[in-house]
Amino acid sequence: MQVDSTSSLVPVEPASTMPPVEPSVIDAAHLPTSTAPIMDFPAADAVDTDSVDTEDHKTDADSESDSGDQETDFDTSTSTMTQTVARRPVLPDIRPDVGAVIRLGIAMDKRFKALVPPAAEYERKMALLNRLKNIVRRLWRDYNVDLHLFGSSASDLCLVNGDVDLCLTIDRQAGTRKRLVVKLANTLKRQGMKNVVSLLRARVPIVKFDDPTSRLSCDICINNVLALHNTRMLAVYMKIDRRARVMAYIVKHWAKQREMNDPYMGSLSSYAWVLLVINFLQRRDPPVLPCLQRHPATCNVDELPKVLVRGHNCYFYNDLIRLRAYGDRNNESLGVLLFEFFRHYALHFDYAHSVVSIRTARLLDKQEKSWDKPSDTPRDNHHFSIEDPFDLDHDLGRVIDPHSLRDIQAEFERGFTLLSHNADLEHLCLKYIPPAVSAPESAAAAAPSNASIAPAEDDSGAVMD
C-alpha cells in the first residue's frame, strides 16, 4: 500500500485550531466524515557560580489539580484531597473507521523511519563524546573520571537532531555536583562551546551547551548513575517488540510538536512520555510488553536479584532471546494501539488517584505511595503521577501543576477527537503555535500556562530530547 510522500514532516497548525485549555473544541476541518463501518476495538484496558551564565528555575505553588473526569481541589487545612463536582467536558467514545486505522498505522511506520537518525548523526555524536572525554580527563587528572552516553541516544529512541545526553562519573572527592558543573561549564566555554549554561538548581545539576563542530546540542550531568541503568532497561524494552519503539517515537514526536516535552517549562520529559507508552503496552490484553522488573512472572518479589545502586534495586530481566516473542499473542496494529493510547488518557485514566508504574506493569493507587496528599513543596506535585522505575520516591510528574495538567489533558482530548474522527497522523502532529497576543497584553500573559512552572528537573535524565 502506497502512502503519500508529499506530506510535510513538520506541518504547522494555526493557533485558532488548538485552544490552549479546552481541546474539546476542535476545528471541524480536521475531522473527516465517513460512512464506512466502525472498527470493532477491544475494550479499554482497566485499569536537576562563576563566569558562566547560570539559569535558575522557580515554580509556582498551586494547590488544585484536574483528574480525567473531575477537578481536584486541595483543602490545605487538612492532609487529604477534596474532590469537587466540576468536571471536564465529556467526549463521545467514538471509534475510527477500519480504513483510517490502517492508514494511520502505515503513516506511523513511515514517520518512524523518517524520525530515526541516520548513521552519520550517530558518528558525529561519538566523535563529540571522544573529544569531551579528552577534555574532562585533562581537567580532572587526579580522579577516576569518565563520560557515558545515555538517554535516547543510547536506548534507540533518539529523534533526528536530538540532544546528546552525557553522564560524567567522577570520584566524590572531586567536589560537589554544583562545583563540578560550574568548573566544567567554564572549561567548555574556553574550549569554544557556544551557549554554555549551567543549571544549578536542577534535581541533578547539568551544563547545557552547543558544539559548533558537530552542530549538536549537549547536556552533561554529574554522577547520575541511575540514569545509566534506566537507559539500559529502556533499550531492552524497545528491542522486545518493534511496536513499542514505533509507538515511543511517534508519541515523543507528537509531544515535541505540541510543546509538551520540556520539564524545565512544566511539562513532561521525553523519558516520562516513554514510560507512559511502556506502561500502556504492558497493560494491553494480551500484553505487548512484559514487566522486566518482575520477570519471570513466577518469581517472588522478595526473591528478585539485587542490583543495588545507591540504595535502589536496579535489577531488570534482560534475556532478549526469551523475550522477543513475548508480545506475539497481541495482534493489535500500530494504528489501533495509538488510538487506544489517546483514548485511554483522554477518557479513562484517573488522574486524581492513579500512578503509572512500569515497575509493576499496572496502575498503582496514590495512597499506596502517599502521593494522595497535598505537598508543601511547589516542585513536588502529584497531579499526574508517573513512578520512576528505580527511584521509587521520585514522581516524574512532579513538574506538573494544575494548569499544565489541563494543557496535557487538552492535548490528549484533542488527539483522541481527531483520531476518532478519522484524522491522519499529520493532523495529529501539527506543530502547536500559541494563540496571538494583543498589544496591550503583557509578555507574561503571552506565555503558555505551563511556562509558569520551571522546575529544573531532569527526570533521572534517562531520556531528554
Coordinates of C-alpha atoms in Angstrom, one line a residue:
M1 CA 0.0 0.0 0.0
Q2 CA 1.4 3.4 -1.0
V3 CA 1.5 6.4 1.3
D4 CA 1.5 10.0 0.0
S5 CA 5.1 11.1 0.4
T6 CA 4.4 14.8 -0.2
S7 CA 3.2 15.5 3.3
S8 CA 5.4 17.7 5.4
L9 CA 7.3 16.2 8.3
V10 CA 6.8 19.3 10.4
P11 CA 3.4 20.8 9.5
V12 CA 2.2 24.0 11.3
E13 CA -1.2 24.3 12.8
P14 CA -2.8 27.7 13.1
A15 CA -3.3 28.8 16.7
S16 CA -7.0 29.1 16.2
T17 CA -7.4 25.3 15.8
M18 CA -6.0 24.5 19.2
P19 CA -7.4 26.4 22.1
P20 CA -4.8 26.4 24.9
V21 CA -7.0 24.9 27.5
E22 CA -10.2 23.3 26.2
P23 CA -9.4 21.0 23.3
S24 CA -12.9 19.6 23.0
V25 CA -13.5 22.5 20.6
I26 CA -11.7 21.1 17.6
D27 CA -11.5 22.6 14.1
A28 CA -14.1 20.7 12.2
A29 CA -11.9 20.8 9.1
H30 CA -9.7 18.3 10.8
L31 CA -12.5 15.8 11.3
P32 CA -13.2 13.8 8.1
T33 CA -16.6 12.4 7.7
S34 CA -17.2 8.8 6.6
T35 CA -20.0 6.3 6.4
A36 CA -17.6 3.3 6.4
P37 CA -18.2 0.7 9.1
I38 CA -16.7 1.4 12.5
M39 CA -13.8 -0.8 13.6
D40 CA -14.6 -3.1 16.4
F41 CA -11.9 -2.3 19.0
P42 CA -11.2 -4.3 22.2
A43 CA -12.5 -2.7 25.4
A44 CA -10.3 -0.1 27.0
D45 CA -7.8 -1.5 29.5
A46 CA -8.5 -1.1 33.2
V47 CA -7.5 -0.3 34.7
D48 CA 18.1 18.8 38.2
T49 CA 28.9 30.4 40.3
D50 CA 31.2 31.6 38.3
S51 CA 31.7 33.5 35.0
V52 CA 29.4 31.0 33.3
D53 CA 25.8 32.0 32.8
T54 CA 23.5 30.2 35.2
E55 CA 19.8 29.6 34.7
D56 CA 17.8 29.1 37.9
H57 CA 14.2 27.9 37.7
K58 CA 11.3 28.5 40.1
T59 CA 7.9 27.1 40.4
D60 CA 4.5 28.4 41.4
A61 CA 2.8 26.8 44.4
D62 CA -0.7 25.9 43.2
S63 CA -3.0 23.7 45.1
E64 CA -5.5 22.4 42.7
S65 CA -5.5 19.6 40.2
D66 CA -7.6 18.1 37.5
S67 CA -8.5 14.5 37.1
G68 CA -9.7 12.9 33.8
D69 CA -13.3 13.3 34.9
Q70 CA -13.2 15.9 37.6
E71 CA -11.2 18.8 39.0
T72 CA -9.3 18.0 42.2
D73 CA -9.0 20.8 44.8
F74 CA -6.9 20.5 47.9
D75 CA -8.0 21.6 51.3
T76 CA -4.7 22.8 52.6
S77 CA -6.1 22.9 56.2
T78 CA -6.2 19.1 56.2
S79 CA -4.0 16.3 54.9
T80 CA -6.4 14.9 52.4
M81 CA -7.6 15.9 49.0
T82 CA -11.1 17.1 48.4
Q83 CA -12.9 16.3 45.2
T84 CA -15.1 18.9 43.7
V85 CA -18.1 18.4 41.4
A86 CA -16.7 20.4 38.5
R87 CA -16.0 18.1 35.5
R88 CA -14.1 18.3 32.2
P89 CA -16.2 18.1 29.1
V90 CA -17.3 14.6 28.4
L91 CA -16.2 13.4 24.9
P92 CA -18.2 10.9 22.9
D93 CA -16.5 7.5 22.8
I94 CA -16.3 7.2 19.0
R95 CA -14.2 4.7 17.1
P96 CA -12.5 5.5 13.8
D97 CA -13.1 3.6 10.6
V98 CA -11.2 0.5 9.7
G99 CA -9.6 2.2 6.7
A100 CA -8.5 5.2 8.7
V101 CA -6.8 3.0 11.3
I102 CA -5.0 1.1 8.6
R103 CA -3.8 4.3 7.0
L104 CA -2.7 5.6 10.4
G105 CA -0.6 2.6 11.1
I106 CA 1.1 2.9 7.7
A107 CA 1.8 6.6 8.3
M108 CA 3.2 5.8 11.7
D109 CA 5.7 3.3 10.2
K110 CA 6.7 5.8 7.5
R111 CA 7.1 8.7 10.0
F112 CA 9.1 6.4 12.4
K113 CA 11.6 5.7 9.6
A114 CA 12.0 9.4 8.9
L115 CA 12.5 10.2 12.6
V116 CA 15.3 7.7 13.2
P117 CA 18.6 9.5 12.9
P118 CA 20.9 8.5 10.0
A119 CA 24.2 6.6 10.8
A120 CA 26.2 9.8 10.1
E121 CA 24.5 11.6 13.0
Y122 CA 25.5 8.8 15.4
E123 CA 29.1 9.1 14.2
R124 CA 29.0 12.8 14.9
K125 CA 27.8 12.1 18.4
M126 CA 30.5 9.5 19.1
A127 CA 33.2 12.0 17.8
L128 CA 31.8 14.6 20.2
L129 CA 31.8 12.1 23.0
N130 CA 35.5 11.3 22.4
R131 CA 36.5 15.0 22.3
L132 CA 34.7 15.7 25.5
K133 CA 36.3 12.6 27.2
N134 CA 39.7 14.1 26.4
I135 CA 38.7 17.4 27.9
V136 CA 37.4 16.0 31.2
R137 CA 40.3 13.6 31.6
R138 CA 42.7 16.6 31.3
L139 CA 40.6 18.7 33.7
W140 CA 40.4 16.1 36.5
R141 CA 43.7 14.2 36.0
D142 CA 43.8 13.1 39.7
Y143 CA 40.4 11.5 39.7
N144 CA 38.7 8.5 38.2
V145 CA 36.6 10.3 35.6
D146 CA 34.7 9.2 32.5
L147 CA 31.8 10.2 30.3
H148 CA 28.9 7.9 29.3
L149 CA 26.4 8.3 26.6
F150 CA 22.9 7.7 28.0
G151 CA 19.3 8.6 27.4
S152 CA 17.7 8.4 24.0
S153 CA 20.9 8.2 22.0
A154 CA 21.8 5.0 23.9
S155 CA 18.4 3.4 24.0
D156 CA 17.4 3.6 20.3
L157 CA 14.9 6.4 21.0
C158 CA 16.7 9.4 19.7
L159 CA 14.9 11.7 17.3
V160 CA 16.7 13.3 14.3
N161 CA 18.9 16.2 15.6
G162 CA 18.2 15.2 19.2
D163 CA 20.4 16.4 22.0
V164 CA 23.3 14.4 23.2
D165 CA 22.9 13.3 26.9
L166 CA 26.1 12.5 28.7
C167 CA 26.7 11.5 32.3
L168 CA 30.1 12.4 33.9
T169 CA 31.1 9.9 36.5
I170 CA 33.8 11.0 38.9
D171 CA 35.1 10.3 42.4
R172 CA 33.1 12.2 45.0
Q173 CA 36.3 13.7 46.5
A174 CA 36.4 15.9 43.4
G175 CA 33.7 18.2 44.8
T176 CA 30.0 18.7 44.9
R177 CA 27.9 18.4 41.8
K178 CA 27.3 22.1 41.6
R179 CA 31.0 22.9 41.8
L180 CA 31.8 20.3 39.2
V181 CA 29.2 21.7 36.8
V182 CA 30.5 25.2 37.2
K183 CA 34.1 24.1 36.6
L184 CA 33.1 22.1 33.6
A185 CA 31.0 24.9 32.2
N186 CA 33.9 27.4 32.4
T187 CA 36.2 24.9 30.7
L188 CA 33.7 24.2 27.9
K189 CA 33.4 27.9 27.3
R190 CA 37.1 28.3 27.0
Q191 CA 37.1 25.3 24.6
G192 CA 34.9 27.2 22.2
M193 CA 31.5 25.7 23.1
K194 CA 28.6 28.0 22.5
N195 CA 25.5 28.9 24.6
V196 CA 27.0 27.4 27.7
V197 CA 24.5 27.4 30.6
S198 CA 24.8 25.7 34.0
L199 CA 21.5 24.6 35.6
L200 CA 22.5 24.6 39.2
R201 CA 19.1 24.2 40.8
A202 CA 18.1 21.1 38.9
R203 CA 17.4 17.9 40.7
V204 CA 20.6 16.7 39.0
P205 CA 22.6 19.8 38.1
I206 CA 23.6 19.9 34.4
V207 CA 25.6 22.0 32.0
K208 CA 24.0 22.6 28.6
F209 CA 25.9 23.8 25.5
D210 CA 26.1 23.7 21.7
D211 CA 29.1 22.2 19.9
P212 CA 29.9 24.2 16.7
T213 CA 32.0 21.4 15.3
S214 CA 29.4 18.7 15.3
R215 CA 26.4 21.2 15.3
L216 CA 24.9 19.2 18.2
S217 CA 23.4 20.3 21.5
C218 CA 24.6 18.5 24.6
D219 CA 23.7 18.1 28.2
I220 CA 26.1 16.8 30.8
C221 CA 25.0 15.7 34.3
I222 CA 27.3 14.6 37.1
N223 CA 27.2 11.1 38.7
N224 CA 23.6 10.4 37.7
V225 CA 24.3 6.7 37.8
L226 CA 20.6 5.7 38.0
A227 CA 20.1 7.2 34.6
L228 CA 22.6 4.8 33.1
H229 CA 20.5 1.9 34.4
N230 CA 17.3 3.4 33.2
T231 CA 18.8 3.8 29.8
R232 CA 19.8 0.1 29.6
M233 CA 16.4 -1.1 30.7
L234 CA 14.5 1.1 28.2
A235 CA 16.8 -0.2 25.5
V236 CA 15.8 -3.8 26.3
Y237 CA 12.1 -2.8 26.3
M238 CA 12.5 -1.3 22.8
K239 CA 14.0 -4.5 21.5
I240 CA 11.3 -6.8 22.7
D241 CA 8.6 -5.8 20.2
R242 CA 9.0 -3.4 17.3
R243 CA 5.6 -1.8 18.0
A244 CA 7.0 -0.4 21.3
R245 CA 9.8 1.5 19.6
V246 CA 7.5 2.9 16.9
M247 CA 4.9 3.9 19.5
A248 CA 7.6 5.6 21.6
Y249 CA 9.0 7.5 18.6
I250 CA 5.5 8.7 17.5
V251 CA 4.4 9.8 21.0
K252 CA 7.7 11.6 21.5
H253 CA 7.4 13.3 18.2
W254 CA 3.8 14.3 18.9
A255 CA 4.7 15.7 22.3
K256 CA 7.6 17.7 20.8
Q257 CA 5.3 19.1 18.1
R258 CA 2.7 20.0 20.6
E259 CA 5.3 21.6 23.0
M260 CA 4.6 19.1 25.8
N261 CA 8.1 17.6 26.3
D262 CA 10.0 20.2 28.3
P263 CA 10.1 19.5 32.1
Y264 CA 12.0 22.8 32.6
M265 CA 8.9 24.5 31.4
G266 CA 6.5 22.4 33.4
S267 CA 5.6 19.6 31.0
L268 CA 6.7 16.0 30.9
S269 CA 10.1 14.9 29.8
S270 CA 10.6 12.6 26.9
Y271 CA 11.6 9.9 29.4
A272 CA 8.2 10.3 31.1
W273 CA 6.4 10.0 27.8
V274 CA 8.2 6.8 27.0
L275 CA 7.2 5.3 30.4
L276 CA 3.6 6.1 29.6
V277 CA 3.9 4.2 26.4
I278 CA 5.6 1.2 28.1
N279 CA 3.0 1.0 30.8
F280 CA 0.2 1.2 28.3
L281 CA 1.7 -1.6 26.3
Q282 CA 2.2 -3.7 29.5
R283 CA -1.5 -3.4 30.3
R284 CA -2.9 -4.4 26.9
D285 CA -4.9 -7.7 26.9
P286 CA -2.9 -9.7 26.0
P287 CA 0.2 -7.5 26.8
V288 CA 2.6 -6.3 24.2
L289 CA 5.5 -5.8 26.7
P290 CA 6.4 -7.7 29.9
C291 CA 7.4 -6.3 33.3
L292 CA 11.2 -6.6 33.3
Q293 CA 11.4 -5.9 37.0
R294 CA 9.0 -8.7 37.8
H295 CA 10.1 -11.2 35.1
P296 CA 9.7 -14.2 35.1
A297 CA 6.2 -13.8 36.4
T298 CA 6.6 -16.8 38.7
C299 CA 9.5 -15.1 40.6
N300 CA 8.6 -14.0 44.1
V301 CA 9.2 -10.3 44.5
D302 CA 11.1 -10.9 47.7
E303 CA 13.4 -13.3 45.8
L304 CA 14.3 -11.0 43.0
P305 CA 18.0 -10.5 42.4
K306 CA 19.5 -7.3 44.0
V307 CA 21.5 -4.9 41.9
L308 CA 21.9 -2.1 44.4
V309 CA 22.8 1.4 43.2
R310 CA 22.8 4.0 46.0
G311 CA 20.2 2.1 47.8
H312 CA 18.0 1.4 44.8
N313 CA 17.4 -2.0 43.3
C314 CA 18.2 -1.6 39.6
Y315 CA 17.6 -5.2 38.7
F316 CA 15.8 -6.0 35.5
Y317 CA 15.4 -9.1 33.4
N318 CA 17.3 -8.8 30.1
D319 CA 17.3 -12.1 28.3
L320 CA 16.2 -10.9 24.9
I321 CA 16.3 -14.4 23.3
R322 CA 13.4 -15.4 25.6
L323 CA 11.7 -12.0 25.5
R324 CA 11.4 -11.3 21.7
A325 CA 8.3 -13.3 21.2
Y326 CA 6.6 -12.0 24.3
G327 CA 4.0 -9.8 22.5
D328 CA 3.2 -12.3 19.7
R329 CA -0.2 -13.1 21.3
N330 CA -1.3 -9.5 20.9
N331 CA -2.1 -8.8 17.2
E332 CA -3.2 -5.1 17.6
S333 CA -1.8 -2.9 14.8
L334 CA 0.1 0.3 15.3
G335 CA -2.9 2.3 14.3
V336 CA -5.1 0.5 16.9
L337 CA -2.5 1.0 19.6
L338 CA -2.0 4.7 19.0
F339 CA -5.8 5.3 19.0
E340 CA -6.2 3.3 22.2
F341 CA -3.3 5.2 23.8
F342 CA -5.1 8.5 23.3
R343 CA -8.5 7.1 24.1
H344 CA -7.1 5.8 27.5
Y345 CA -5.6 9.1 28.6
A346 CA -8.5 11.2 27.2
L347 CA -11.4 9.2 28.6
H348 CA -10.4 6.6 31.2
F349 CA -7.2 7.5 33.1
D350 CA -7.9 8.5 36.7
Y351 CA -5.5 11.5 37.2
A352 CA -6.7 12.1 40.7
H353 CA -5.9 8.6 42.1
S354 CA -3.7 6.6 39.7
V355 CA 0.1 6.3 39.4
V356 CA 1.7 4.9 36.2
S357 CA 4.2 2.2 37.1
I358 CA 6.2 0.2 34.7
R359 CA 7.9 -1.5 37.7
T360 CA 4.6 -3.3 38.4
A361 CA 3.1 -3.2 34.9
R362 CA -0.1 -1.7 36.4
L363 CA -1.6 1.4 37.8
L364 CA -0.9 2.0 41.4
D365 CA -3.2 4.0 43.7
K366 CA -1.7 7.2 45.0
Q367 CA -2.5 6.2 48.5
E368 CA 0.0 3.3 48.1
K369 CA 2.8 5.8 47.7
S370 CA 1.4 8.5 50.0
W371 CA 1.1 10.7 46.9
D372 CA -2.6 11.4 47.6
K373 CA -1.9 14.4 50.0
P374 CA -1.1 18.0 49.1
S375 CA 2.6 18.8 49.1
D376 CA 4.2 21.7 51.0
T377 CA 6.8 21.9 48.3
P378 CA 5.8 23.5 45.0
R379 CA 8.2 21.3 43.0
D380 CA 6.8 18.1 44.4
N381 CA 3.3 17.9 42.8
H382 CA 1.4 14.6 42.3
H383 CA -1.3 15.8 39.8
F384 CA -0.1 13.4 37.0
S385 CA 1.9 10.7 38.8
I386 CA 4.5 8.6 37.0
E387 CA 6.7 6.4 39.2
D388 CA 10.4 6.2 38.4
P389 CA 11.1 2.5 38.0
F390 CA 14.2 2.6 40.2
D391 CA 13.9 5.7 42.4
L392 CA 10.5 4.8 43.8
D393 CA 10.1 8.1 45.7
H394 CA 10.5 10.1 42.5
D395 CA 7.3 11.1 40.7
L396 CA 8.3 12.0 37.2
G397 CA 5.1 14.1 37.0
R398 CA 6.1 16.3 39.9
V399 CA 6.7 19.1 37.5
I400 CA 3.1 19.2 36.5
D401 CA 0.9 21.8 38.2
P402 CA -2.9 22.2 37.8
H403 CA -2.5 24.5 34.7
S404 CA -0.1 22.3 32.8
L405 CA -2.2 19.2 33.7
R406 CA -5.1 20.9 32.0
D407 CA -2.9 21.5 29.0
I408 CA -1.8 17.9 28.8
Q409 CA -5.4 16.6 29.2
A410 CA -6.4 19.1 26.5
E411 CA -3.8 17.6 24.1
F412 CA -5.0 14.0 24.9
E413 CA -8.6 15.0 24.2
R414 CA -7.6 16.8 21.0
G415 CA -5.7 13.7 19.8
F416 CA -8.5 11.4 20.7
T417 CA -11.1 13.5 19.0
L418 CA -9.0 13.8 15.8
L419 CA -8.2 10.1 15.6
S420 CA -11.8 9.0 16.5
H421 CA -13.0 11.1 13.5
N422 CA -10.5 9.5 11.1
A423 CA -7.9 12.3 11.0
D424 CA -4.5 11.4 9.9
L425 CA -1.1 11.4 11.6
E426 CA -0.1 14.7 10.0
H427 CA -3.1 16.5 11.6
L428 CA -2.4 14.8 15.0
C429 CA 1.2 16.0 15.0
L430 CA 0.6 19.5 13.7
K431 CA 3.1 21.9 15.3
Y432 CA 1.5 23.9 18.0
I433 CA 1.6 27.7 17.7
P434 CA 0.5 29.7 20.8
P435 CA -2.5 32.0 20.2
A436 CA -1.6 35.5 19.1
V437 CA -1.5 38.1 21.9
S438 CA -2.9 41.6 21.5
A439 CA -0.6 44.5 22.1
P440 CA -2.0 45.6 25.5
E441 CA -1.4 42.2 27.0
S442 CA 1.8 41.6 28.9
A443 CA 4.6 39.2 27.8
A444 CA 3.8 37.1 30.8
A445 CA 0.2 36.7 29.6
A446 CA 1.6 35.6 26.3
A447 CA 3.4 32.6 27.7
P448 CA 1.6 29.2 27.7
S449 CA 0.2 28.3 31.0
N450 CA 2.8 25.6 31.6
A451 CA 5.6 28.1 31.3
S452 CA 4.7 29.4 34.7
I453 CA 6.3 26.2 36.0
A454 CA 10.0 26.0 35.6
P455 CA 11.4 23.4 38.0
A456 CA 14.8 22.4 37.0
E457 CA 14.0 18.7 36.7
D458 CA 15.8 16.1 34.7
D459 CA 13.6 13.2 35.5
S460 CA 16.6 11.0 36.2
G461 CA 18.0 12.0 32.9
A462 CA 17.1 8.8 31.1
V463 CA 15.7 10.4 28.0
M464 CA 15.9 14.2 27.4
D465 CA 15.5 15.2 23.8

